[in-house]
C-alpha cells in the first residue's frame, strides 16, 4: 500500500534507481503507449507529478491465463509493474494473504479509494442460477463485481472472457456467462480482449490512465485504438506470401517449412484486431503465426464458436458430418441445374401436349 | 394452317437498366470466381519464386483481389445507373406489390403453372414470382455490397470508410461472421442466376415473347394485353 500517494519518480528515488533509469523507463513507456517521441517530455513530467492509481483486480469465470501472461510482461518487467508502476491493491491469486483478511482488505481498499481506483476484471460473469457457478469469498461473483464496480473510476475488461464472455460462453453456454459490460452499465469500460491479451497492452492502458488521467482513444467497441487498430493480417510478416498466393497446405509440407502464409490452415488474422503482429510476445520474441500456428482471432467476439479452427470458414453441420460451404454450394448448384433441366423438359412436354390438344379442339370446332 | 398471332411490343426496360443488367452479369461472374479463389486459394500461385517477384504474377492473390475489388466498385457504381432508370422510367419499377390482390393472384397463377397444374399462366410484364425474385436478388446484392465494403474498409481502420461502415462488423457479431455471410450470400446469388437464366430461356421458348432479347432491345412482345400493363402507365 506504500505506493499510494507517491509518484513514479519518487518510487525510483526510494529504490535508489538513477535518473537515467527513470528516463529510460519513461522512453519505453512512451513507445508502448503509442505516443510520438516528442511526447517523451510529457511522459516524464507526468511520471514526476502524477500519483499512482490504485488497481483492484477481480477474478471471475476464467482460467487465470491472463495473470500468467501478465507475470511474463517484459517491458515493463512484471515485477516492476506489480510492485512499482501500478499500485495493485487487490489481486487474490497473487496476494500473500488469503481468506477473510484478504477480503477484508478488499473492502478497506474500496472504501479508501472510492471513485478513484481502476477495476481490472478478468473472467466472464455467469448469471445462470443467480450466479452460483462462480463463487468468490462465499458470494456469487456477480455481486462482488457490482459492489466493486460501483466505486471504480474506470473498469478494464481484461481478456476475452471479461470482454465478450469467452470460452465458457460457447454454445450452449450452460452457465449463461456474459461480459462485464453486459452486467455493469453507466461506467467507463475499456475492452482489452485476447486469450490472453498482450501484457504490455494491459499495462500500457493502465499507465496511460495513470500518467494522463484519461483513457487512450478507443474504437467503436471500446478497445484502445493504438493496440487494436490493425488487423494482424496487415501487420503480419508472412503477408507477402499471402499476396503472392503462396500458401501452406498442410502443417508438414514444404510451404510450412518455408514459412508461407497460413491462410488456408484457417488463419483468422484477416479478422483479428490485435498487436501480436507488431508488438509480439515475450519481449518481441514471437507470436502464434510466427511459431507456425494459424491465428484463431482470440481477441474477437465469438471466436470460440467459429470452428473448425484449422479451416478457413466454419463448417456447415450436415447430418452425419460437417461440410464446407463451397462443397455444399457446388452440390446445390449441380442439383439445381439438373432440376431446372428436368423442369424445362417437363415444361416442353406439357406445352406440346397442350398444343396438340388445342389443335384437336380446333379441328373439332371446324367440324 | 394456323395463322401466326399478331404480337404487340411493350417498351419495358430503359437503356440505363439494360446497360446495368449486362454490367451486372460481367461483374457478378468476376466477383463470384475471384471470390471463390479468395475464400479458398485452390491453385498454387507460385513456387520457387520469391514473393517479391511472385506478387506480379498474373494470377497472384494480389491481382485476383484487385479484380474482385475493382468489379465490386464498378458494380456498386453502376447501381447509380439503375437508380436513374428506376426514377425516370416506369418499366424499371416493377415492384412486388404485396399490398395488391393482383400480386397474390399472380403468385398462385404462376406457381400452379410452374408446378404443371395449369397449362398456361396469364401474360404479365413481369409475374409476381419474378418480381419477388428480383427484389430479393437486389437485396442480396446490396447485402454483398455492405458486407464487402465493411471488410474492405478495414484495410485502413482509421479511414473515413471504416468509420462509416465498421459498425456493420459489430452488428453482425464480428467481422468473421461478415466474411461468412458474404460467402454464403454469394452462393445464393449464383443459385439465383441458375434459376433466372433457366426461367428466361423457358419463357422465351414457351411464350415466344422475346424475353432474352428484351434485355437488349428493351421490348417484350405479347399476344394479349399483359395483366399488369398499367405498371407501364400506357
XYZ file of C-alpha atoms in Angstrom:
601
model
C 0.000 0.000 0.000
C 3.039 2.233 0.319
C 2.951 3.182 -3.342
C -0.150 5.220 -2.896
C 0.330 8.888 -2.663
C 3.646 8.586 -4.468
C 4.714 9.264 -7.998
C 6.752 7.056 -10.261
C 9.712 9.380 -9.821
C 9.566 9.129 -6.029
C 9.392 5.368 -6.266
C 12.537 5.267 -8.325
C 14.274 7.549 -5.852
C 13.158 5.441 -2.924
C 14.734 2.432 -4.590
C 17.946 4.323 -5.322
C 17.488 3.995 -9.062
C 19.288 6.560 -11.145
C 17.644 9.367 -13.079
C 18.961 7.677 -16.189
C 16.987 4.517 -15.412
C 13.926 6.626 -14.764
C 14.250 8.398 -18.105
C 14.822 5.127 -19.921
C 11.668 3.740 -18.353
C 9.777 6.823 -19.491
C 11.085 6.412 -23.029
C 9.919 2.780 -23.039
C 6.546 3.836 -21.732
C 6.190 6.461 -24.442
C 6.790 3.829 -27.073
C 4.373 1.317 -25.543
C 1.649 3.903 -25.221
C 1.950 4.503 -28.925
C 2.850 8.149 -28.437
C 5.091 10.191 -30.685
C 8.719 10.582 -29.484
C 8.113 14.299 -28.875
C 5.694 13.278 -26.151
C 8.567 11.969 -24.020
C 8.745 15.230 -22.098
C 5.092 14.994 -21.212
C 5.505 11.432 -20.043
C 8.492 12.419 -17.884
C 6.598 15.372 -16.459
C 3.584 13.207 -15.679
C 5.724 10.479 -14.133
C 7.259 13.078 -11.853
C 3.972 14.569 -10.734
C 1.053 12.191 -11.137
C 0.187 9.940 -8.220
C -0.108 6.248 -8.988
C -3.622 4.962 -9.344
C -4.708 2.016 -7.211
C -5.789 -1.074 -9.117
C -8.187 -3.707 -7.886
C -8.093 -6.921 -9.841
C -11.056 -9.288 -9.620
C -11.263 -12.827 -10.927
C -14.472 -14.245 -12.314
C -15.227 -17.185 -14.534
C -11.827 -17.764 -16.098
C -8.594 -19.748 -16.122
C -6.073 -17.193 -14.726
C -4.303 -17.330 -18.075
C -4.352 -13.548 -18.188
C -2.448 -13.479 -14.864
C 0.071 -15.881 -16.276
C 0.679 -13.600 -19.199
C 0.871 -10.501 -17.014
C 3.598 -12.179 -14.970
C 5.518 -12.638 -18.194
C 5.247 -8.994 -19.090
C 8.692 -7.874 -20.237
C 8.654 -4.185 -20.917
C 7.992 -3.016 -18.267
C 9.027 -6.097 -16.297
C 6.259 -7.849 -14.426
C 7.904 -7.289 -11.069
C 8.143 -3.616 -11.918
C 4.548 -3.446 -12.986
C 3.253 -5.174 -9.912
C 5.455 -3.599 -7.339
C 6.194 -0.184 -8.709
C 4.266 1.140 -11.584
C 0.705 0.291 -10.883
C -0.313 0.086 -7.356
C -2.015 -3.266 -7.352
C -4.066 -3.254 -4.202
C -6.012 -6.433 -4.536
C -5.437 -9.500 -6.618
C -6.471 -12.750 -5.000
C -4.204 -15.060 -6.960
C -1.006 -13.118 -6.274
C -1.710 -11.964 -2.743
C 0.336 -13.422 0.093
C -2.700 -13.311 2.329
C -5.789 -15.372 1.769
C -9.285 -15.857 3.097
C -11.061 -13.376 5.317
C -8.158 -10.972 5.916
C -7.752 -10.539 2.174
C -11.457 -9.965 1.602
C -11.390 -7.527 4.487
C -8.522 -5.746 2.787
C -10.551 -5.503 -0.420
C -13.372 -3.824 1.452
C -10.949 -1.360 3.008
C -9.312 -0.502 -0.290
C -12.652 0.020 -1.987
C -13.690 2.299 0.840
C -10.442 4.243 0.967
C -10.183 4.941 -2.766
C -13.830 5.170 -3.634
C -14.307 6.623 -7.098
C -10.588 6.670 -7.805
C -9.430 3.118 -8.410
C -9.112 1.170 -11.628
C -11.052 -2.048 -11.559
C -9.489 -4.741 -13.696
C -11.813 -7.674 -14.218
C -10.600 -10.947 -15.524
C -13.192 -13.546 -16.441
C -16.784 -13.722 -17.514
C -19.821 -13.234 -15.292
C -22.017 -16.334 -15.010
C -25.636 -15.413 -14.414
C -27.409 -18.769 -14.502
C -28.935 -19.862 -11.178
C -28.186 -16.498 -9.555
C -24.527 -16.749 -10.415
C -23.676 -19.740 -8.248
C -21.322 -21.138 -10.881
C -18.621 -18.769 -9.746
C -18.362 -18.028 -6.050
C -15.676 -15.779 -4.599
C -15.417 -15.338 -0.840
C -18.739 -17.123 -0.382
C -20.649 -14.768 -2.648
C -21.601 -15.051 -6.313
C -19.006 -13.266 -8.394
C -21.646 -11.058 -9.991
C -22.342 -9.493 -6.575
C -18.673 -8.851 -5.896
C -18.380 -7.300 -9.311
C -21.378 -4.995 -8.840
C -20.014 -3.851 -5.496
C -16.509 -3.212 -6.792
C -17.747 -1.563 -9.978
C -19.834 0.942 -8.057
C -16.744 2.736 -6.739
C -14.489 2.303 -9.763
C -13.258 5.215 -11.830
C -12.595 3.005 -14.813
C -13.259 -0.665 -15.484
C -10.906 -2.718 -17.592
C -12.204 -5.918 -19.136
C -9.034 -7.967 -19.170
C -9.144 -10.840 -21.611
C -11.801 -12.186 -23.934
C -13.883 -13.652 -21.092
C -14.426 -10.303 -19.450
C -14.763 -8.539 -22.795
C -17.086 -10.932 -24.631
C -17.968 -13.863 -22.385
C -15.142 -16.080 -23.521
C -14.915 -19.812 -23.883
C -17.422 -20.553 -21.131
C -19.946 -18.588 -23.174
C -19.524 -21.069 -26.036
C -22.674 -22.780 -27.201
C -24.796 -23.812 -25.402
C -23.409 -21.589 -22.623
C -24.740 -23.627 -19.671
C -23.667 -21.085 -17.047
C -25.046 -18.159 -19.068
C -21.720 -16.370 -18.959
C -21.693 -12.814 -20.215
C -19.199 -9.994 -20.476
C -18.692 -7.425 -17.740
C -20.285 -4.703 -19.848
C -23.439 -6.824 -20.120
C -23.824 -6.550 -16.357
C -22.337 -3.172 -15.476
C -23.830 -0.082 -17.057
C -23.106 3.593 -16.772
C -19.360 3.167 -16.196
C -16.370 3.827 -18.392
C -15.365 0.396 -19.606
C -12.326 -0.469 -21.699
C -12.155 -3.767 -23.512
C -8.753 -5.409 -23.565
C -9.662 -8.675 -25.277
C -7.334 -11.529 -26.074
C -6.896 -15.022 -24.796
C -4.769 -13.848 -23.108
C -4.247 -10.190 -24.010
C -0.714 -8.997 -24.613
C 0.521 -7.944 -21.142
C 2.147 -4.756 -22.420
C -1.228 -3.720 -23.783
C -2.787 -4.008 -20.368
C -0.006 -2.220 -18.524
C 0.085 0.338 -21.307
C -3.568 1.213 -20.772
C -3.112 1.446 -17.003
C -0.038 3.657 -17.402
C -1.799 5.879 -19.887
C -4.557 6.460 -17.389
C -2.104 6.971 -14.546
C 0.032 9.482 -16.399
C -2.585 11.482 -18.251
C -5.619 10.950 -16.092
C -7.696 9.853 -19.052
C -8.144 6.834 -21.224
C -6.379 6.317 -24.535
C -8.552 6.784 -27.645
C -10.996 3.908 -28.004
C -12.559 2.364 -31.096
C -16.264 1.801 -31.694
C -16.459 -1.229 -29.396
C -14.300 0.302 -26.685
C -10.888 -1.164 -27.377
C -7.826 1.089 -27.204
C -7.094 2.069 -30.786
C -3.352 2.032 -30.588
C -3.352 -1.673 -29.716
C -6.445 -2.918 -31.545
C -6.401 -0.617 -34.532
C -4.827 -3.002 -37.013
C -5.524 -6.438 -38.288
C -2.847 -8.988 -37.553
C -3.116 -9.784 -41.262
C -1.968 -6.283 -42.159
C 0.973 -6.349 -39.769
C 1.935 -9.964 -40.414
C 5.440 -10.628 -41.667
C 4.024 -13.523 -43.738
C 1.767 -11.160 -45.658
C 3.905 -11.123 -48.849
C 3.239 -14.853 -49.187
C -0.483 -14.180 -48.981
C -0.328 -11.522 -51.671
C 1.695 -13.813 -53.893
C -0.648 -16.747 -53.457
C 1.879 -18.938 -51.619
C 0.037 -20.952 -49.001
C 0.749 -23.705 -46.533
C -1.477 -26.637 -47.452
C -0.519 -28.981 -44.634
C 1.335 -28.469 -41.409
C 4.197 -30.639 -42.599
C 4.587 -29.557 -46.209
C 7.394 -27.633 -47.854
C 5.431 -24.376 -47.733
C 5.085 -24.703 -43.996
C 8.821 -25.254 -43.713
C 9.480 -22.227 -45.898
C 7.223 -20.083 -43.716
C 4.470 -19.378 -46.224
C 1.095 -17.899 -45.391
C -1.158 -19.888 -43.044
C -4.411 -18.588 -44.551
C -5.529 -21.988 -45.826
C -4.755 -23.529 -42.460
C -7.597 -21.462 -41.052
C -5.636 -18.391 -40.017
C -8.094 -15.799 -38.703
C -5.595 -12.944 -38.901
C -7.652 -11.159 -41.600
C -10.373 -10.703 -38.973
C -8.178 -10.373 -35.891
C -7.535 -6.956 -34.397
C -4.600 -7.099 -32.051
C -0.972 -6.108 -31.644
C 0.542 -9.561 -31.995
C 1.984 -8.723 -35.401
C 3.903 -5.659 -34.290
C 4.459 -5.960 -30.523
C 4.630 -9.744 -30.382
C 5.061 -11.643 -27.142
C 7.798 -12.280 -24.629
C 9.719 -9.147 -25.376
C 9.057 -9.284 -29.097
C 10.279 -12.849 -29.415
C 7.386 -14.447 -31.277
C 3.640 -14.766 -31.758
C 1.369 -17.625 -32.855
C 1.713 -17.066 -36.606
C 5.484 -16.837 -36.262
C 5.545 -20.174 -34.471
C 3.709 -21.734 -37.423
C 0.243 -21.856 -35.885
C -2.660 -20.073 -37.586
C -4.208 -17.225 -35.607
C -7.590 -18.053 -34.038
C -8.511 -14.384 -33.512
C -8.620 -14.954 -29.749
C -9.411 -11.287 -29.181
C -12.537 -11.412 -31.339
C -16.079 -11.812 -30.146
C -17.480 -15.323 -30.568
C -14.194 -16.779 -31.830
C -14.806 -19.881 -29.708
C -17.820 -20.955 -31.746
C -16.243 -20.492 -35.138
C -14.807 -23.932 -35.549
C -13.079 -25.816 -37.074
C -10.131 -23.558 -36.289
C -7.927 -25.091 -38.948
C -10.287 -24.324 -41.808
C -10.838 -21.001 -43.476
C -14.621 -20.994 -42.969
C -16.703 -22.658 -40.296
C -18.330 -25.942 -41.192
C -21.992 -26.332 -42.071
C -23.489 -29.046 -39.877
C -24.990 -31.518 -42.306
C -26.337 -34.712 -40.671
C -23.534 -37.204 -40.004
C -20.794 -34.788 -40.972
C -19.641 -31.200 -41.218
C -19.433 -29.864 -44.751
C -17.673 -26.895 -46.188
C -19.617 -24.033 -47.713
C -18.129 -24.348 -51.188
C -18.907 -28.052 -51.352
C -22.485 -27.504 -50.228
C -22.793 -24.643 -52.712
C -21.399 -26.660 -55.577
C -23.627 -29.650 -54.884
C -26.699 -27.433 -54.507
C -25.859 -25.674 -57.773
C -25.446 -29.031 -59.503
C -28.730 -30.365 -58.185
C -30.440 -27.120 -59.090
C -29.085 -27.251 -62.649
C -30.360 -30.801 -63.040
C -33.625 -29.677 -61.502
C -34.187 -26.825 -63.919
C -33.189 -29.044 -66.845
C -35.784 -31.599 -65.770
C -38.337 -28.861 -65.243
C -37.565 -27.488 -68.677
C -38.057 -30.900 -70.308
C -41.319 -31.410 -68.435
C -42.499 -27.943 -69.448
C -41.798 -28.671 -73.089
C -43.717 -31.931 -72.922
C -46.624 -30.221 -71.232
C -46.611 -27.428 -73.784
C -46.508 -29.888 -76.721
C -49.335 -31.860 -75.210
C -51.320 -28.701 -74.683
C -50.725 -27.555 -78.272
C -51.827 -30.950 -79.581
C -54.977 -30.748 -77.510
C -55.679 -27.262 -78.789
C -55.272 -28.419 -82.337
C -57.615 -31.336 -81.703
C -60.107 -28.945 -80.261
C -59.757 -26.571 -83.183
C -60.357 -29.432 -85.582
C -63.438 -30.495 -83.692
C -64.689 -26.924 -83.751
C -64.229 -26.795 -87.523
C -66.397 -29.890 -87.863
C -52.961 -23.792 -91.292
C -52.773 -21.784 -88.117
C -52.076 -18.115 -88.636
C -49.307 -16.526 -86.659
C -50.785 -14.380 -83.933
C -50.058 -10.667 -84.015
C -47.720 -9.677 -81.206
C -47.663 -6.271 -79.621
C -44.431 -4.838 -78.270
C -44.226 -3.195 -74.886
C -41.290 -0.992 -74.053
C -40.303 -2.293 -70.641
C -36.612 -1.694 -69.925
C -34.892 1.660 -70.226
C -31.351 1.822 -71.669
C -29.979 2.558 -68.211
C -31.368 -0.668 -66.826
C -30.248 -2.714 -69.806
C -26.727 -1.386 -69.514
C -26.825 -2.029 -65.795
C -28.027 -5.568 -66.322
C -25.185 -6.626 -68.597
C -22.663 -4.871 -66.435
C -24.090 -6.819 -63.531
C -23.633 -10.080 -65.415
C -19.956 -9.410 -66.015
C -19.319 -8.105 -62.512
C -21.125 -10.912 -60.737
C -19.250 -13.597 -62.610
C -15.943 -11.849 -61.979
C -16.815 -11.337 -58.330
C -18.007 -14.874 -57.832
C -14.996 -16.642 -59.277
C -12.378 -14.279 -57.848
C -14.273 -14.525 -54.578
C -14.106 -18.306 -54.623
C -10.358 -18.068 -55.019
C -10.029 -15.501 -52.248
C -12.075 -17.694 -49.925
C -10.107 -20.780 -50.840
C -6.989 -20.277 -52.973
C -7.414 -23.554 -54.784
C -4.477 -23.412 -57.152
C -0.849 -22.973 -56.270
C 0.163 -19.431 -57.049
C 3.899 -19.679 -57.303
C 6.691 -21.780 -56.011
C 10.395 -21.350 -56.295
C 9.919 -17.604 -56.698
C 10.465 -15.003 -54.026
C 7.183 -13.340 -53.042
C 8.727 -10.023 -54.022
C 8.516 -11.146 -57.661
C 5.698 -13.673 -57.426
C 3.290 -10.924 -56.448
C 3.489 -9.668 -60.025
C 2.274 -12.969 -61.456
C -0.947 -12.598 -63.392
C -2.957 -14.789 -61.040
C -1.379 -13.858 -57.742
C -3.673 -13.306 -54.781
C -2.868 -9.610 -55.037
C -4.137 -9.362 -58.614
C -7.161 -11.563 -58.064
C -8.141 -9.477 -55.076
C -7.585 -6.375 -57.168
C -10.023 -7.657 -59.805
C -12.511 -8.526 -57.065
C -12.382 -5.064 -55.544
C -12.481 -3.369 -58.914
C -15.522 -5.361 -60.003
C -17.135 -4.627 -56.648
C -16.608 -0.905 -57.087
C -17.925 -0.967 -60.661
C -20.991 -2.935 -59.625
C -21.752 -0.560 -56.797
C -21.184 2.459 -59.039
C -23.482 1.020 -61.705
C -26.271 0.994 -59.147
C -26.422 4.721 -59.839
C -27.377 3.881 -63.412
C -30.044 1.547 -62.109
C -31.327 4.215 -59.795
C -31.543 6.610 -62.716
C -33.647 4.103 -64.651
C -35.736 3.483 -61.572
C -36.572 7.151 -61.214
C -37.082 8.081 -64.860
C -38.806 5.024 -66.325
C -41.887 3.216 -65.092
C -40.938 -0.132 -66.622
C -37.850 -0.206 -64.412
C -40.035 -0.131 -61.369
C -41.818 -3.462 -61.400
C -42.160 -3.969 -57.659
C -43.640 -6.980 -55.990
C -46.834 -5.246 -54.874
C -47.636 -7.296 -51.818
C -50.414 -4.952 -50.938
C -52.469 -5.677 -54.055
C -54.697 -8.620 -54.774
C -53.184 -8.891 -58.234
C -49.853 -9.800 -56.724
C -51.223 -12.761 -54.808
C -53.425 -13.941 -57.680
C -50.432 -13.773 -59.977
C -48.315 -15.651 -57.478
C -50.765 -18.528 -57.349
C -51.298 -18.446 -61.107
C -47.599 -18.701 -61.991
C -46.876 -21.104 -59.167
C -49.569 -23.506 -60.366
C -48.251 -23.215 -63.904
C -44.681 -23.991 -62.853
C -45.972 -26.960 -60.882
C -47.623 -28.263 -64.085
C -51.084 -27.878 -62.583
C -52.053 -25.174 -65.042
C -51.165 -25.374 -68.702
C -50.590 -21.674 -69.097
C -50.216 -18.608 -66.968
C -51.670 -15.254 -67.811
C -49.449 -12.809 -69.691
C -47.504 -10.497 -67.395
C -44.960 -7.772 -67.960
C -43.351 -9.461 -65.021
C -45.085 -12.092 -62.954
C -45.333 -11.938 -59.182
C -42.810 -14.716 -58.684
C -40.246 -12.942 -60.837
C -40.931 -9.627 -59.130
C -40.260 -11.226 -55.761
C -37.149 -12.950 -57.077
C -35.673 -9.743 -58.477
C -36.458 -7.755 -55.368
C -34.704 -10.359 -53.257
C -31.684 -10.537 -55.535
C -31.325 -6.762 -55.273
C -31.423 -7.264 -51.532
C -28.705 -9.886 -51.766
C -26.536 -7.677 -53.971
C -26.890 -4.823 -51.506
C -26.030 -7.153 -48.639
C -22.947 -8.279 -50.542
C -22.044 -4.646 -51.115
C -22.435 -3.683 -47.486
C -20.597 -6.700 -46.098
C -17.971 -6.421 -48.827
C -17.214 -2.805 -48.107
C -17.373 -3.433 -44.370
C -14.485 -5.852 -44.795
C -12.694 -3.825 -47.418
C -12.771 -0.563 -45.468
C -10.952 -2.176 -42.569
C -7.755 -2.135 -44.600
C -7.461 1.332 -43.115
C -9.155 1.016 -39.733
C -8.911 4.736 -39.064
C -10.002 5.848 -42.515
C -13.271 7.583 -43.225
C -14.746 4.470 -44.854
C -14.025 2.368 -41.803
C -15.557 4.993 -39.532
C -18.780 4.828 -41.504
C -19.145 1.137 -42.104
C -17.321 -0.567 -39.244
C -20.439 -0.719 -37.026
C -21.779 -3.282 -39.502
C -18.953 -5.587 -38.484
C -20.114 -5.443 -34.902
C -23.844 -5.663 -35.579
C -23.210 -8.956 -37.299
C -21.468 -10.391 -34.186
C -17.960 -9.974 -35.516
C -16.015 -9.415 -38.682
C -15.508 -13.124 -39.170
C -19.282 -13.549 -39.384
C -19.289 -10.861 -42.065
C -16.909 -12.968 -44.139
C -19.150 -15.982 -43.648
C -22.318 -14.108 -44.620
C -20.599 -12.589 -47.667
C -19.563 -16.062 -48.768
C -22.941 -17.723 -48.262
C -24.893 -14.939 -49.952
C -22.529 -15.138 -52.934
C -23.566 -18.750 -53.367
C -27.226 -17.822 -53.060
C -26.812 -15.262 -55.827
C -25.258 -17.959 -58.008
C -28.209 -20.251 -57.316
C -30.469 -17.378 -58.320
C -28.506 -16.995 -61.553
C -29.128 -20.633 -62.481
C -32.870 -20.317 -61.916
C -33.007 -16.887 -63.562
C -31.251 -17.964 -66.749
C -33.418 -21.053 -66.967
C -36.625 -19.113 -66.407
C -35.737 -16.560 -69.041
C -34.973 -19.161 -71.684
C -38.041 -21.092 -70.697
C -40.217 -18.022 -71.076
C -38.667 -17.382 -74.477
C -39.381 -20.910 -75.667
C -42.845 -21.219 -74.163
C -44.260 -17.755 -74.641
C -42.129 -16.534 -77.547
C -42.254 -13.028 -76.159
C -38.594 -12.186 -76.716
C -37.735 -12.385 -73.044
C -33.986 -12.687 -73.627
C -33.746 -10.069 -76.338
C -35.896 -7.827 -74.172
C -32.846 -7.072 -72.083
C -31.119 -5.847 -75.243
C -33.885 -4.116 -77.169
C -35.943 -3.117 -74.166
C -39.109 -4.564 -75.700
C -41.175 -7.584 -74.802
C -43.956 -8.935 -77.008
C -47.392 -10.194 -76.139
C -50.370 -11.625 -77.989
C -52.764 -10.394 -75.352
C -52.508 -7.379 -73.194
C -50.434 -8.228 -70.092
C -52.408 -8.251 -66.865
C -50.092 -5.727 -65.235
C -49.775 -3.408 -68.264
C -50.854 -0.492 -66.130
C -47.437 -0.598 -64.450
C -46.069 0.923 -67.652
C -48.566 3.721 -67.458
C -49.696 3.170 -71.041
